[in-house]
Amino acid sequence: MDFQETEEQSMIRGMVRSFAEDILAPTCLDRDRNASPPLEEWKLFCEYGLQGITIPEEYGGNPVDDIIEAIIVEELARVDPSFSVMYCVHVGLCAKTIALHGNEEQKKKYLTRLSKGEIGAYSLSEAGAGTDAAALGCRAKLSDDGSHYILNGEKMWVTNGKSANIYVLFAKDIGHPEYGDKRHGGTTAFIIDSEMEGFSVGKKEEKLGIRSSDTCVLLLNNCKVPVENVLKGSGNGFPIAMNALDNSRIGIAAQALGIAQGAYEAALNYAHERQSFGKPIAYHQSIGNYLADMATQTEAARMMVYKAAWAKQRHYELGMERHTKEASMAKLFAGDTAMWVSERAVQVLGGYGYTTDFPVERFFRDAKITQIYEGTQEVQRIVINRAIKP
């Protein structure tokens, strides 16, 4: 296996790192305090064309390999985890889902808009259907004339909920008796436009971390969705949702990796500047051991994330087996690494680490969600256990 970055991978890493340090870093703290989404920063980012990396060229995209996608998310999260998850959902859960499962008309209509910078979102979770993704309460019923569906219900934990223009949203089609009581029966994927009648955004969640990423409730009150906005037909939504999670878990793993890297670098720099007992604290054994373990854990997470991205690439390019196990392993390990490394970083900085004067406090808060969304760590262990066989 070749561990050397390609010229394209190195070039894009440098470009995204410069954007993150020059554009995101100066506004990051204020946006976190005010819980305000990075909409102006998004417009500037779209000038790079990276919002279309999962969209084919014929719809205005600039496709790259899956390792580059992970690198972009990693570099964004190294500075601003909120921006990275906004990006992750746009390119992965929304755009890639439409690219993989949409028909030609849907791709032309929606991928073209997403490639131009309109923001995408994804809505699966509900109050009673988070980890249990099959237990959807949101209902869809075909109109009498068969021209559209009527959707009713509430969706929760929708990243980019207020900022988005286009949503991939899941509901249960209750109009077909053959679905019966099957847990997955009737689960249907819809493309929702924010301007559709009966669609509105509800309350914005107040969160511990990734506060600059808007997370909202969506309200569907007799929302009219044309039948042509159904992905792959009624009742075929559950495999679409599971496939999207396979892909997005690698994005969350890359986000966790970036958080760990950012927290580690902040702790490393501080430890070499801070003097104690006549020398930098990095040269005291207890702190040095922390730094060594942080570096090792972060590098191990990087290898797992990149391997999962490589497996994803092989699945789509060569028809290899699904990358479910690799995605869950990377998400599990990188999420735990982000939490552990960021907590150690706070400890290295001591009292300063507990203040907002240094970014480790924010990394620590931002890290926790990587152990929860796109399937909790407990769920990842269930998925991995099902995938490993003697």
PDB file of C-alpha atoms in Angstrom, residues 81-374:
ATOM      1  CA  PRO A  81     -15.499  21.584  12.997  1.00  0.00           C
ATOM      2  CA  SER A  82     -18.825  23.397  12.501  1.00  0.00           C
ATOM      3  CA  PHE A  83     -17.939  24.316   8.924  1.00  0.00           C
ATOM      4  CA  SER A  84     -16.678  20.797   8.285  1.00  0.00           C
ATOM      5  CA  VAL A  85     -19.980  19.163   9.224  1.00  0.00           C
ATOM      6  CA  MET A  86     -21.897  21.711   7.135  1.00  0.00           C
ATOM      7  CA  TYR A  87     -19.689  20.662   4.226  1.00  0.00           C
ATOM      8  CA  CYS A  88     -19.933  16.936   5.037  1.00  0.00           C
ATOM      9  CA  VAL A  89     -23.711  16.934   4.902  1.00  0.00           C
ATOM     10  CA  HIS A  90     -23.810  18.970   1.697  1.00  0.00           C
ATOM     11  CA  VAL A  91     -21.371  16.862  -0.340  1.00  0.00           C
ATOM     12  CA  GLY A  92     -22.069  13.482   1.229  1.00  0.00           C
ATOM     13  CA  LEU A  93     -25.532  12.948   2.624  1.00  0.00           C
ATOM     14  CA  CYS A  94     -27.292  15.249   0.187  1.00  0.00           C
ATOM     15  CA  ALA A  95     -25.400  15.596  -3.105  1.00  0.00           C
ATOM     16  CA  LYS A  96     -23.896  12.093  -3.203  1.00  0.00           C
ATOM     17  CA  THR A  97     -27.233  10.477  -2.320  1.00  0.00           C
ATOM     18  CA  ILE A  98     -28.911  12.224  -5.245  1.00  0.00           C
ATOM     19  CA  ALA A  99     -25.959  11.431  -7.523  1.00  0.00           C
ATOM     20  CA  LEU A 100     -26.115   7.720  -6.643  1.00  0.00           C
ATOM     21  CA  HIS A 101     -29.868   7.202  -6.538  1.00  0.00           C
ATOM     22  CA  GLY A 102     -31.484  10.000  -8.526  1.00  0.00           C
ATOM     23  CA  ASN A 103     -32.803   9.688 -12.049  1.00  0.00           C
ATOM     24  CA  GLU A 104     -31.601  11.885 -14.880  1.00  0.00           C
ATOM     25  CA  GLU A 105     -34.254  14.545 -14.366  1.00  0.00           C
ATOM     26  CA  GLN A 106     -33.565  14.746 -10.628  1.00  0.00           C
ATOM     27  CA  LYS A 107     -29.827  15.010 -11.186  1.00  0.00           C
ATOM     28  CA  LYS A 108     -30.170  17.791 -13.733  1.00  0.00           C
ATOM     29  CA  LYS A 109     -32.534  19.768 -11.545  1.00  0.00           C
ATOM     30  CA  TYR A 110     -30.922  19.400  -8.135  1.00  0.00           C
ATOM     31  CA  LEU A 111     -27.254  18.494  -8.592  1.00  0.00           C
ATOM     32  CA  THR A 112     -26.793  21.517 -10.835  1.00  0.00           C
ATOM     33  CA  ARG A 113     -28.096  23.757  -8.057  1.00  0.00           C
ATOM     34  CA  LEU A 114     -25.965  22.054  -5.402  1.00  0.00           C
ATOM     35  CA  SER A 115     -22.862  22.383  -7.570  1.00  0.00           C
ATOM     36  CA  LYS A 116     -23.457  26.138  -7.783  1.00  0.00           C
ATOM     37  CA  GLY A 117     -23.411  26.486  -4.011  1.00  0.00           C
ATOM     38  CA  GLU A 118     -27.001  26.064  -2.897  1.00  0.00           C
ATOM     39  CA  ILE A 119     -26.747  24.255   0.427  1.00  0.00           C
ATOM     40  CA  GLY A 120     -27.865  20.659   0.861  1.00  0.00           C
ATOM     41  CA  ALA A 121     -29.225  18.869   3.932  1.00  0.00           C
ATOM     42  CA  TYR A 122     -30.371  15.387   4.938  1.00  0.00           C
ATOM     43  CA  SER A 123     -33.244  14.456   7.228  1.00  0.00           C
ATOM     44  CA  LEU A 124     -33.675  10.962   8.624  1.00  0.00           C
ATOM     45  CA  SER A 125     -33.890  11.362  12.416  1.00  0.00           C
ATOM     46  CA  GLU A 126     -37.022  12.086  14.405  1.00  0.00           C
ATOM     47  CA  ALA A 127     -37.849  12.355  18.099  1.00  0.00           C
ATOM     48  CA  GLY A 128     -38.470   8.599  18.249  1.00  0.00           C
ATOM     49  CA  ALA A 129     -36.289   7.524  15.342  1.00  0.00           C
ATOM     50  CA  GLY A 130     -32.626   8.351  15.759  1.00  0.00           C
ATOM     51  CA  THR A 131     -30.561   5.250  16.353  1.00  0.00           C
ATOM     52  CA  ASP A 132     -33.610   3.196  15.306  1.00  0.00           C
ATOM     53  CA  ALA A 133     -33.807   4.625  11.794  1.00  0.00           C
ATOM     54  CA  ALA A 134     -36.654   2.335  10.745  1.00  0.00           C
ATOM     55  CA  ALA A 135     -39.075   3.720  13.349  1.00  0.00           C
ATOM     56  CA  LEU A 136     -40.144   6.742  11.336  1.00  0.00           C
ATOM     57  CA  GLY A 137     -43.237   8.636  12.415  1.00  0.00           C
ATOM     58  CA  CYS A 138     -43.292  11.065   9.501  1.00  0.00           C
ATOM     59  CA  ARG A 139     -46.027   9.986   7.079  1.00  0.00           C
ATOM     60  CA  ALA A 140     -46.428  10.358   3.321  1.00  0.00           C
ATOM     61  CA  LYS A 141     -49.634   9.685   1.410  1.00  0.00           C
ATOM     62  CA  LEU A 142     -50.166   9.803  -2.327  1.00  0.00           C
ATOM     63  CA  SER A 143     -52.759  12.353  -3.462  1.00  0.00           C
ATOM     64  CA  ASP A 144     -55.998  11.171  -5.036  1.00  0.00           C
ATOM     65  CA  ASP A 145     -54.868  12.249  -8.484  1.00  0.00           C
ATOM     66  CA  GLY A 146     -51.447  10.591  -8.063  1.00  0.00           C
ATOM     67  CA  SER A 147     -49.524  13.770  -8.867  1.00  0.00           C
ATOM     68  CA  HIS A 148     -47.917  14.403  -5.484  1.00  0.00           C
ATOM     69  CA  TYR A 149     -47.414  13.133  -1.964  1.00  0.00           C
ATOM     70  CA  ILE A 150     -48.706  14.823   1.183  1.00  0.00           C
ATOM     71  CA  LEU A 151     -46.141  14.683   4.007  1.00  0.00           C
ATOM     72  CA  ASN A 152     -46.912  15.271   7.677  1.00  0.00           C
ATOM     73  CA  GLY A 153     -44.686  15.097  10.728  1.00  0.00           C
ATOM     74  CA  GLU A 154     -41.581  16.531  12.356  1.00  0.00           C
ATOM     75  CA  LYS A 155     -37.941  15.779  11.658  1.00  0.00           C
ATOM     76  CA  MET A 156     -35.139  16.452  14.150  1.00  0.00           C
ATOM     77  CA  TRP A 157     -31.394  17.054  14.304  1.00  0.00           C
ATOM     78  CA  VAL A 158     -31.231  18.378  10.755  1.00  0.00           C
ATOM     79  CA  THR A 159     -27.776  19.801  10.054  1.00  0.00           C
ATOM     80  CA  ASN A 160     -27.982  22.849   7.773  1.00  0.00           C
ATOM     81  CA  GLY A 161     -31.686  22.811   8.614  1.00  0.00           C
ATOM     82  CA  LYS A 162     -32.185  26.556   8.339  1.00  0.00           C
ATOM     83  CA  SER A 163     -29.464  27.284   5.787  1.00  0.00           C
ATOM     84  CA  ALA A 164     -30.305  24.599   3.243  1.00  0.00           C
ATOM     85  CA  ASN A 165     -32.191  24.938  -0.019  1.00  0.00           C
ATOM     86  CA  ILE A 166     -32.428  21.237  -0.875  1.00  0.00           C
ATOM     87  CA  TYR A 167     -33.112  18.301   1.476  1.00  0.00           C
ATOM     88  CA  VAL A 168     -33.055  14.536   1.145  1.00  0.00           C
ATOM     89  CA  LEU A 169     -35.812  13.534   3.567  1.00  0.00           C
ATOM     90  CA  PHE A 170     -37.291  10.187   4.613  1.00  0.00           C
ATOM     91  CA  ALA A 171     -40.909   9.381   5.467  1.00  0.00           C
ATOM     92  CA  LYS A 172     -43.190   6.317   5.527  1.00  0.00           C
ATOM     93  CA  ASP A 173     -45.567   5.928   2.606  1.00  0.00           C
ATOM     94  CA  ILE A 174     -48.785   4.794   4.281  1.00  0.00           C
ATOM     95  CA  GLY A 175     -50.788   4.421   1.111  1.00  0.00           C
ATOM     96  CA  HIS A 176     -49.696   0.906   0.140  1.00  0.00           C
ATOM     97  CA  PRO A 177     -51.172  -1.938   2.224  1.00  0.00           C
ATOM     98  CA  GLU A 178     -48.585  -4.406   0.939  1.00  0.00           C
ATOM     99  CA  TYR A 179     -45.988  -2.736   3.152  1.00  0.00           C
ATOM    100  CA  GLY A 180     -47.943  -4.038   6.141  1.00  0.00           C
ATOM    101  CA  ASP A 181     -46.174  -4.041   9.485  1.00  0.00           C
ATOM    102  CA  LYS A 182     -42.678  -4.533   8.097  1.00  0.00           C
ATOM    103  CA  ARG A 183     -40.310  -2.272   9.990  1.00  0.00           C
ATOM    104  CA  HIS A 184     -38.693  -0.945   6.813  1.00  0.00           C
ATOM    105  CA  GLY A 185     -41.871  -1.122   4.755  1.00  0.00           C
ATOM    106  CA  GLY A 186     -42.911   2.109   3.130  1.00  0.00           C
ATOM    107  CA  THR A 187     -39.730   4.007   3.977  1.00  0.00           C
ATOM    108  CA  THR A 188     -39.364   6.423   1.077  1.00  0.00           C
ATOM    109  CA  ALA A 189     -36.725   9.009   0.170  1.00  0.00           C
ATOM    110  CA  PHE A 190     -37.908  12.406  -1.075  1.00  0.00           C
ATOM    111  CA  ILE A 191     -36.080  15.421  -2.472  1.00  0.00           C
ATOM    112  CA  ILE A 192     -37.536  18.461  -0.739  1.00  0.00           C
ATOM    113  CA  ASP A 193     -37.161  22.045  -1.900  1.00  0.00           C
ATOM    114  CA  SER A 194     -37.251  24.662   0.868  1.00  0.00           C
ATOM    115  CA  GLU A 195     -39.912  26.575  -1.105  1.00  0.00           C
ATOM    116  CA  MET A 196     -42.414  23.737  -1.190  1.00  0.00           C
ATOM    117  CA  GLU A 197     -45.883  24.380   0.187  1.00  0.00           C
ATOM    118  CA  GLY A 198     -46.328  23.033   3.726  1.00  0.00           C
ATOM    119  CA  PHE A 199     -42.604  22.905   4.494  1.00  0.00           C
ATOM    120  CA  SER A 200     -41.104  25.061   7.253  1.00  0.00           C
ATOM    121  CA  VAL A 201     -38.163  25.169   9.639  1.00  0.00           C
ATOM    122  CA  GLY A 202     -38.911  24.875  13.349  1.00  0.00           C
ATOM    123  CA  LYS A 203     -36.776  25.595  16.370  1.00  0.00           C
ATOM    124  CA  LYS A 204     -33.017  25.759  16.231  1.00  0.00           C
ATOM    125  CA  GLU A 205     -31.295  23.511  18.754  1.00  0.00           C
ATOM    126  CA  GLU A 206     -28.998  25.035  21.375  1.00  0.00           C
ATOM    127  CA  LYS A 207     -26.009  22.725  21.457  1.00  0.00           C
ATOM    128  CA  LEU A 208     -22.901  22.016  23.526  1.00  0.00           C
ATOM    129  CA  GLY A 209     -20.625  22.024  20.481  1.00  0.00           C
ATOM    130  CA  ILE A 210     -20.500  22.630  16.716  1.00  0.00           C
ATOM    131  CA  ARG A 211     -22.582  25.659  17.576  1.00  0.00           C
ATOM    132  CA  SER A 212     -21.879  27.447  14.309  1.00  0.00           C
ATOM    133  CA  SER A 213     -23.597  24.605  12.466  1.00  0.00           C
ATOM    134  CA  ASP A 214     -27.359  25.174  12.479  1.00  0.00           C
ATOM    135  CA  THR A 215     -29.282  22.138  13.680  1.00  0.00           C
ATOM    136  CA  CYS A 216     -33.043  22.471  13.371  1.00  0.00           C
ATOM    137  CA  VAL A 217     -36.424  20.820  13.498  1.00  0.00           C
ATOM    138  CA  LEU A 218     -38.269  20.537  10.172  1.00  0.00           C
ATOM    139  CA  LEU A 219     -42.049  20.828  10.115  1.00  0.00           C
ATOM    140  CA  LEU A 220     -44.155  19.100   7.469  1.00  0.00           C
ATOM    141  CA  ASN A 221     -47.751  20.284   7.504  1.00  0.00           C
ATOM    142  CA  ASN A 222     -49.522  18.820   4.483  1.00  0.00           C
ATOM    143  CA  CYS A 223     -46.296  19.410   2.569  1.00  0.00           C
ATOM    144  CA  LYS A 224     -46.883  18.831  -1.143  1.00  0.00           C
ATOM    145  CA  VAL A 225     -44.063  16.925  -2.841  1.00  0.00           C
ATOM    146  CA  PRO A 226     -44.320  16.021  -6.550  1.00  0.00           C
ATOM    147  CA  VAL A 227     -44.096  12.300  -7.300  1.00  0.00           C
ATOM    148  CA  GLU A 228     -41.100  13.029  -9.516  1.00  0.00           C
ATOM    149  CA  ASN A 229     -39.186  13.969  -6.351  1.00  0.00           C
ATOM    150  CA  VAL A 230     -39.216  10.413  -4.993  1.00  0.00           C
ATOM    151  CA  LEU A 231     -35.816   8.701  -5.132  1.00  0.00           C
ATOM    152  CA  LYS A 232     -35.998   5.199  -6.673  1.00  0.00           C
ATOM    153  CA  GLY A 233     -39.724   4.817  -6.065  1.00  0.00           C
ATOM    154  CA  SER A 234     -41.972   4.384  -3.058  1.00  0.00           C
ATOM    155  CA  GLY A 235     -40.794   2.028  -0.327  1.00  0.00           C
ATOM    156  CA  ASN A 236     -37.173   1.930  -1.458  1.00  0.00           C
ATOM    157  CA  GLY A 237     -35.839   4.477   0.993  1.00  0.00           C
ATOM    158  CA  PHE A 238     -34.293   2.315   3.705  1.00  0.00           C
ATOM    159  CA  PRO A 239     -31.383   0.944   1.604  1.00  0.00           C
ATOM    160  CA  ILE A 240     -30.760   4.505   0.397  1.00  0.00           C
ATOM    161  CA  ALA A 241     -30.549   5.712   3.999  1.00  0.00           C
ATOM    162  CA  MET A 242     -28.189   2.907   5.027  1.00  0.00           C
ATOM    163  CA  ASN A 243     -25.947   3.492   2.015  1.00  0.00           C
ATOM    164  CA  ALA A 244     -25.819   7.199   2.845  1.00  0.00           C
ATOM    165  CA  LEU A 245     -24.776   6.380   6.405  1.00  0.00           C
ATOM    166  CA  ASP A 246     -21.979   4.114   5.168  1.00  0.00           C
ATOM    167  CA  ASN A 247     -20.630   7.057   3.206  1.00  0.00           C
ATOM    168  CA  SER A 248     -21.231   9.772   5.791  1.00  0.00           C
ATOM    169  CA  ARG A 249     -19.655   7.853   8.653  1.00  0.00           C
ATOM    170  CA  ILE A 250     -16.335   8.221   6.885  1.00  0.00           C
ATOM    171  CA  GLY A 251     -16.959  11.971   6.695  1.00  0.00           C
ATOM    172  CA  ILE A 252     -17.651  12.115  10.442  1.00  0.00           C
ATOM    173  CA  ALA A 253     -14.532  10.041  11.069  1.00  0.00           C
ATOM    174  CA  ALA A 254     -12.555  12.577   9.016  1.00  0.00           C
ATOM    175  CA  GLN A 255     -14.131  15.382  11.029  1.00  0.00           C
ATOM    176  CA  ALA A 256     -13.105  13.654  14.260  1.00  0.00           C
ATOM    177  CA  LEU A 257      -9.593  13.233  12.862  1.00  0.00           C
ATOM    178  CA  GLY A 258      -9.389  16.953  12.092  1.00  0.00           C
ATOM    179  CA  ILE A 259     -10.566  17.832  15.612  1.00  0.00           C
ATOM    180  CA  ALA A 260      -7.923  15.555  17.113  1.00  0.00           C
ATOM    181  CA  GLN A 261      -5.232  17.057  14.871  1.00  0.00           C
ATOM    182  CA  GLY A 262      -6.228  20.633  15.709  1.00  0.00           C
ATOM    183  CA  ALA A 263      -6.343  19.941  19.456  1.00  0.00           C
ATOM    184  CA  TYR A 264      -3.016  18.106  19.363  1.00  0.00           C
ATOM    185  CA  GLU A 265      -1.284  20.907  17.456  1.00  0.00           C
ATOM    186  CA  ALA A 266      -2.620  23.525  19.866  1.00  0.00           C
ATOM    187  CA  ALA A 267      -1.359  21.514  22.835  1.00  0.00           C
ATOM    188  CA  LEU A 268       2.007  20.834  21.190  1.00  0.00           C
ATOM    189  CA  ASN A 269       2.610  24.505  20.382  1.00  0.00           C
ATOM    190  CA  TYR A 270       1.606  25.609  23.869  1.00  0.00           C
ATOM    191  CA  ALA A 271       3.773  22.965  25.529  1.00  0.00           C
ATOM    192  CA  HIS A 272       6.861  24.217  23.692  1.00  0.00           C
ATOM    193  CA  GLU A 273       6.146  27.849  24.571  1.00  0.00           C
ATOM    194  CA  ARG A 274       5.057  27.490  28.188  1.00  0.00           C
ATOM    195  CA  GLN A 275       7.983  27.477  30.642  1.00  0.00           C
ATOM    196  CA  SER A 276       7.885  25.654  33.979  1.00  0.00           C
ATOM    197  CA  PHE A 277      10.789  24.977  36.313  1.00  0.00           C
ATOM    198  CA  GLY A 278      13.207  26.431  33.816  1.00  0.00           C
ATOM    199  CA  LYS A 279      12.193  24.567  30.659  1.00  0.00           C
ATOM    200  CA  PRO A 280       9.253  24.129  28.278  1.00  0.00           C
ATOM    201  CA  ILE A 281       6.598  21.886  29.796  1.00  0.00           C
ATOM    202  CA  ALA A 282       6.881  19.631  26.733  1.00  0.00           C
ATOM    203  CA  TYR A 283      10.124  18.347  28.249  1.00  0.00           C
ATOM    204  CA  HIS A 284       8.524  17.300  31.510  1.00  0.00           C
ATOM    205  CA  GLN A 285       7.860  13.583  31.322  1.00  0.00           C
ATOM    206  CA  SER A 286       4.168  13.692  32.212  1.00  0.00           C
ATOM    207  CA  ILE A 287       3.357  16.271  29.513  1.00  0.00           C
ATOM    208  CA  GLY A 288       5.719  14.656  27.010  1.00  0.00           C
ATOM    209  CA  ASN A 289       3.936  11.347  27.478  1.00  0.00           C
ATOM    210  CA  TYR A 290       0.599  13.010  26.813  1.00  0.00           C
ATOM    211  CA  LEU A 291       1.901  14.539  23.605  1.00  0.00           C
ATOM    212  CA  ALA A 292       3.419  11.255  22.427  1.00  0.00           C
ATOM    213  CA  ASP A 293       0.162   9.390  22.999  1.00  0.00           C
ATOM    214  CA  MET A 294      -1.889  12.157  21.356  1.00  0.00           C
ATOM    215  CA  ALA A 295       0.312  12.077  18.259  1.00  0.00           C
ATOM    216  CA  THR A 296       0.150   8.284  18.065  1.00  0.00           C
ATOM    217  CA  GLN A 297      -3.616   8.055  18.505  1.00  0.00           C
ATOM    218  CA  THR A 298      -4.207  10.761  15.912  1.00  0.00           C
ATOM    219  CA  GLU A 299      -1.952   9.097  13.362  1.00  0.00           C
ATOM    220  CA  ALA A 300      -3.644   5.729  13.944  1.00  0.00           C
ATOM    221  CA  ALA A 301      -7.034   7.371  13.378  1.00  0.00           C
ATOM    222  CA  ARG A 302      -5.735   8.909  10.147  1.00  0.00           C
ATOM    223  CA  MET A 303      -4.768   5.499   8.802  1.00  0.00           C
ATOM    224  CA  MET A 304      -8.201   4.078   9.599  1.00  0.00           C
ATOM    225  CA  VAL A 305     -10.013   7.019   8.014  1.00  0.00           C
ATOM    226  CA  TYR A 306      -7.965   6.883   4.837  1.00  0.00           C
ATOM    227  CA  LYS A 307      -8.354   3.097   4.590  1.00  0.00           C
ATOM    228  CA  ALA A 308     -12.131   3.454   4.913  1.00  0.00           C
ATOM    229  CA  ALA A 309     -12.115   6.124   2.186  1.00  0.00           C
ATOM    230  CA  TRP A 310      -9.999   3.809   0.008  1.00  0.00           C
ATOM    231  CA  ALA A 311     -12.468   0.950   0.577  1.00  0.00           C
ATOM    232  CA  LYS A 312     -15.342   3.256  -0.353  1.00  0.00           C
ATOM    233  CA  GLN A 313     -13.565   4.189  -3.583  1.00  0.00           C
ATOM    234  CA  ARG A 314     -13.032   0.534  -4.492  1.00  0.00           C
ATOM    235  CA  HIS A 315     -16.675  -0.252  -3.782  1.00  0.00           C
ATOM    236  CA  TYR A 316     -17.961   2.354  -6.224  1.00  0.00           C
ATOM    237  CA  GLU A 317     -15.243   2.080  -8.871  1.00  0.00           C
ATOM    238  CA  LEU A 318     -14.631  -1.666  -8.960  1.00  0.00           C
ATOM    239  CA  GLY A 319     -17.840  -3.090  -7.526  1.00  0.00           C
ATOM    240  CA  MET A 320     -16.027  -4.428  -4.483  1.00  0.00           C
ATOM    241  CA  GLU A 321     -17.990  -5.367  -1.369  1.00  0.00           C
ATOM    242  CA  ARG A 322     -19.569  -2.618   0.712  1.00  0.00           C
ATOM    243  CA  HIS A 323     -17.369  -0.612   3.050  1.00  0.00           C
ATOM    244  CA  THR A 324     -19.751  -0.770   6.028  1.00  0.00           C
ATOM    245  CA  LYS A 325     -17.265  -2.371   8.428  1.00  0.00           C
ATOM    246  CA  GLU A 326     -14.396  -0.027   7.536  1.00  0.00           C
ATOM    247  CA  ALA A 327     -16.658   3.033   7.824  1.00  0.00           C
ATOM    248  CA  SER A 328     -17.938   2.019  11.263  1.00  0.00           C
ATOM    249  CA  MET A 329     -14.464   1.117  12.527  1.00  0.00           C
ATOM    250  CA  ALA A 330     -13.072   4.465  11.376  1.00  0.00           C
ATOM    251  CA  LYS A 331     -15.970   6.401  12.902  1.00  0.00           C
ATOM    252  CA  LEU A 332     -15.712   4.491  16.193  1.00  0.00           C
ATOM    253  CA  PHE A 333     -11.959   4.874  16.577  1.00  0.00           C
ATOM    254  CA  ALA A 334     -11.644   8.430  15.278  1.00  0.00           C
ATOM    255  CA  GLY A 335     -14.583   9.652  17.387  1.00  0.00           C
ATOM    256  CA  ASP A 336     -13.061   8.229  20.558  1.00  0.00           C
ATOM    257  CA  THR A 337      -9.683   9.642  19.535  1.00  0.00           C
ATOM    258  CA  ALA A 338     -11.112  13.138  19.045  1.00  0.00           C
ATOM    259  CA  MET A 339     -12.679  13.062  22.496  1.00  0.00           C
ATOM    260  CA  TRP A 340      -9.584  11.698  24.216  1.00  0.00           C
ATOM    261  CA  VAL A 341      -7.060  13.950  22.449  1.00  0.00           C
ATOM    262  CA  SER A 342      -9.108  17.116  22.969  1.00  0.00           C
ATOM    263  CA  GLU A 343      -9.544  16.313  26.677  1.00  0.00           C
ATOM    264  CA  ARG A 344      -5.778  15.779  27.017  1.00  0.00           C
ATOM    265  CA  ALA A 345      -5.187  19.060  25.198  1.00  0.00           C
ATOM    266  CA  VAL A 346      -7.284  20.894  27.780  1.00  0.00           C
ATOM    267  CA  GLN A 347      -5.211  19.218  30.498  1.00  0.00           C
ATOM    268  CA  VAL A 348      -1.916  20.234  28.876  1.00  0.00           C
ATOM    269  CA  LEU A 349      -3.014  23.869  28.787  1.00  0.00           C
ATOM    270  CA  GLY A 350      -4.285  23.716  32.357  1.00  0.00           C
ATOM    271  CA  GLY A 351      -6.361  26.740  33.350  1.00  0.00           C
ATOM    272  CA  TYR A 352      -5.886  28.329  29.930  1.00  0.00           C
ATOM    273  CA  GLY A 353      -7.404  25.236  28.325  1.00  0.00           C
ATOM    274  CA  TYR A 354     -10.621  25.892  30.244  1.00  0.00           C
ATOM    275  CA  THR A 355     -11.022  29.359  28.740  1.00  0.00           C
ATOM    276  CA  THR A 356     -12.139  30.509  25.308  1.00  0.00           C
ATOM    277  CA  ASP A 357      -8.781  32.246  24.811  1.00  0.00           C
ATOM    278  CA  PHE A 358      -7.467  29.006  23.300  1.00  0.00           C
ATOM    279  CA  PRO A 359      -9.248  26.735  20.788  1.00  0.00           C
ATOM    280  CA  VAL A 360      -8.858  23.508  22.802  1.00  0.00           C
ATOM    281  CA  GLU A 361     -11.962  24.338  24.859  1.00  0.00           C
ATOM    282  CA  ARG A 362     -14.003  24.505  21.657  1.00  0.00           C
ATOM    283  CA  PHE A 363     -12.395  21.365  20.216  1.00  0.00           C
ATOM    284  CA  PHE A 364     -13.316  19.541  23.438  1.00  0.00           C
ATOM    285  CA  ARG A 365     -16.980  20.580  23.102  1.00  0.00           C
ATOM    286  CA  ASP A 366     -17.044  19.888  19.363  1.00  0.00           C
ATOM    287  CA  ALA A 367     -15.502  16.428  19.733  1.00  0.00           C
ATOM    288  CA  LYS A 368     -18.350  14.895  21.712  1.00  0.00           C
ATOM    289  CA  ILE A 369     -20.845  14.898  18.854  1.00  0.00           C
ATOM    290  CA  THR A 370     -18.561  12.699  16.735  1.00  0.00           C
ATOM    291  CA  GLN A 371     -19.344   9.894  19.187  1.00  0.00           C
ATOM    292  CA  ILE A 372     -23.090  10.427  18.692  1.00  0.00           C
ATOM    293  CA  TYR A 373     -24.281  11.438  15.221  1.00  0.00           C
ATOM    294  CA  GLU A 374     -24.347   9.192  12.160  1.00  0.00           C
TER     295      GLU A 374
END
